[in-house]
PDB file of C-alpha atoms in Angstrom:
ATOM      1  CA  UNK A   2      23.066  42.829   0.528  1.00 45.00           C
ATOM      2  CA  UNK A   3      23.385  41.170   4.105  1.00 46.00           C
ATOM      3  CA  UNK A   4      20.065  40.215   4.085  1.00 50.00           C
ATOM      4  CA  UNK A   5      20.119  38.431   0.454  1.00 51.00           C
ATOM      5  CA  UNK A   6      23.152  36.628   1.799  1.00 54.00           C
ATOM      6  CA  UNK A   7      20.903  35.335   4.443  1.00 54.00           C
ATOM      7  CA  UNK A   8      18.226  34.408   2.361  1.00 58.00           C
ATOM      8  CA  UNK A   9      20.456  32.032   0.342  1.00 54.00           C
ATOM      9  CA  UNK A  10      22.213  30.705   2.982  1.00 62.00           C
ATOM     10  CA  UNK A  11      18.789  29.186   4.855  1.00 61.00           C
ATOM     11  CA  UNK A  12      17.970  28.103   1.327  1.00 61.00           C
ATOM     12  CA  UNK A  13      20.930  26.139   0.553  1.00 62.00           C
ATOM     13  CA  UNK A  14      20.257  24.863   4.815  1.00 63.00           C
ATOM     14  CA  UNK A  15      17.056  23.688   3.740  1.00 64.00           C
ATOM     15  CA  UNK A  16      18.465  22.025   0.118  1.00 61.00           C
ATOM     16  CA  UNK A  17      20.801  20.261   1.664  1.00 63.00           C
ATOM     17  CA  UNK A  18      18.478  18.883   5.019  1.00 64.00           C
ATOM     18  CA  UNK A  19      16.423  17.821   2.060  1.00 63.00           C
ATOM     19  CA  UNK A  20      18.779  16.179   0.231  1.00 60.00           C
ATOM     20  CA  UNK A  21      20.443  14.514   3.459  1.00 64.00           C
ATOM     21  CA  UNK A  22      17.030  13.466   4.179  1.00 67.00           C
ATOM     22  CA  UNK A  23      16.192  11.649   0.708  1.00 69.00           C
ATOM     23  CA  UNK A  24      18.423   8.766   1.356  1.00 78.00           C
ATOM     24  CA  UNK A  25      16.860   7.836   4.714  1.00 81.00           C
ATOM     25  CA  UNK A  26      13.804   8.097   2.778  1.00 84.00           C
ATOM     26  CA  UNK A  27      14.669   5.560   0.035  1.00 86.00           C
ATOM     27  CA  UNK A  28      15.871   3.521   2.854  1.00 87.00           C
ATOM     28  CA  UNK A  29      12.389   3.504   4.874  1.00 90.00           C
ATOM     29  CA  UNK A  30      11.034   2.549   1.700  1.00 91.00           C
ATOM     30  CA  UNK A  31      13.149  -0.299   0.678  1.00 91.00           C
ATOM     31  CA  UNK A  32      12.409  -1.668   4.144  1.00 93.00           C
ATOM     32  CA  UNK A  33       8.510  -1.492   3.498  1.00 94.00           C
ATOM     33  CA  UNK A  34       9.198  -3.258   0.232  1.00 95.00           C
ATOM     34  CA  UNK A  35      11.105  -5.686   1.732  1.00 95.00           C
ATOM     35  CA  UNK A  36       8.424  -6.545   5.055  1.00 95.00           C
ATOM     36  CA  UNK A  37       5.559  -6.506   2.462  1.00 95.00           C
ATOM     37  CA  UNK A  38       7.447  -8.993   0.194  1.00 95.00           C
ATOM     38  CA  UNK A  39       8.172 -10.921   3.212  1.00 95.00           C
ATOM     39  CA  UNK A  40       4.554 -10.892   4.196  1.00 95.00           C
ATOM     40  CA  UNK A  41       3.874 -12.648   0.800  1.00 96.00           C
ATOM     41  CA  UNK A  42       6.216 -15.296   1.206  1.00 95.00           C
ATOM     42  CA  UNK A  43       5.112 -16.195   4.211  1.00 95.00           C
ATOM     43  CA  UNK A  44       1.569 -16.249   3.456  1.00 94.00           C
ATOM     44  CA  UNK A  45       2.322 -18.007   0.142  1.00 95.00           C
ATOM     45  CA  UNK A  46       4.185 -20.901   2.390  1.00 96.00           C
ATOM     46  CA  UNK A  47       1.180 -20.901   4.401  1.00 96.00           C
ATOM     47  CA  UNK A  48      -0.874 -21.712   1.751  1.00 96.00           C
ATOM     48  CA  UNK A  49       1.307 -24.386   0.494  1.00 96.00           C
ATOM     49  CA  UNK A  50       1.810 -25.921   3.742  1.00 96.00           C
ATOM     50  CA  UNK A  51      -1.797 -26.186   3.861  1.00 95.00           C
ATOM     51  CA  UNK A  52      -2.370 -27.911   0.596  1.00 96.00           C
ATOM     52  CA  UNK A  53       0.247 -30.485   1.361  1.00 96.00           C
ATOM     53  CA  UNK A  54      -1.828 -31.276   4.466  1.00 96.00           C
ATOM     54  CA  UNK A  55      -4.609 -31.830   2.209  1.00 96.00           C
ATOM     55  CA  UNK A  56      -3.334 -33.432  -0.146  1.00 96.00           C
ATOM     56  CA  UNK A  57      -2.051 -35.982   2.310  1.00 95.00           C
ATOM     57  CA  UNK A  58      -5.554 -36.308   3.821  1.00 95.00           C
ATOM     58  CA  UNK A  59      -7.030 -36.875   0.306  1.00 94.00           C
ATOM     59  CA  UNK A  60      -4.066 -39.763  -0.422  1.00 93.00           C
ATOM     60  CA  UNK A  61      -5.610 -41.676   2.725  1.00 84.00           C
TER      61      UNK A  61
END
């Protein structure tokens, strides 16, 4: 009987390092979300900086 108290008791340890874990987790990937959309926007301003520029060249 001691030693099927044991077992469940590392069990539950692990459950819950899991489940402490899960929210870091959601937070690393949020973050990834967030430098990848930020990657976007920035190449998407590059873009549209650059076709201002030629668009000005073309209006000469």
């Amino acid at each position: 009987m001691v030693a099927r108290n044991i077992e469940v008791e590392k069990e539950t340890a692990i459950t819950t390092a899991a489940t402490q874990q899960q929210p870091e987790n959601e937070l690393k990937q949020y973050a990834l979300q967030l430098q990848i959309a930020l990657e976007q926007m920035s190449a998407t301003m590059q873009i549209i900086a650059d076709q201002k520029e030629e668009i000005a060249e073309l209006q000469k």
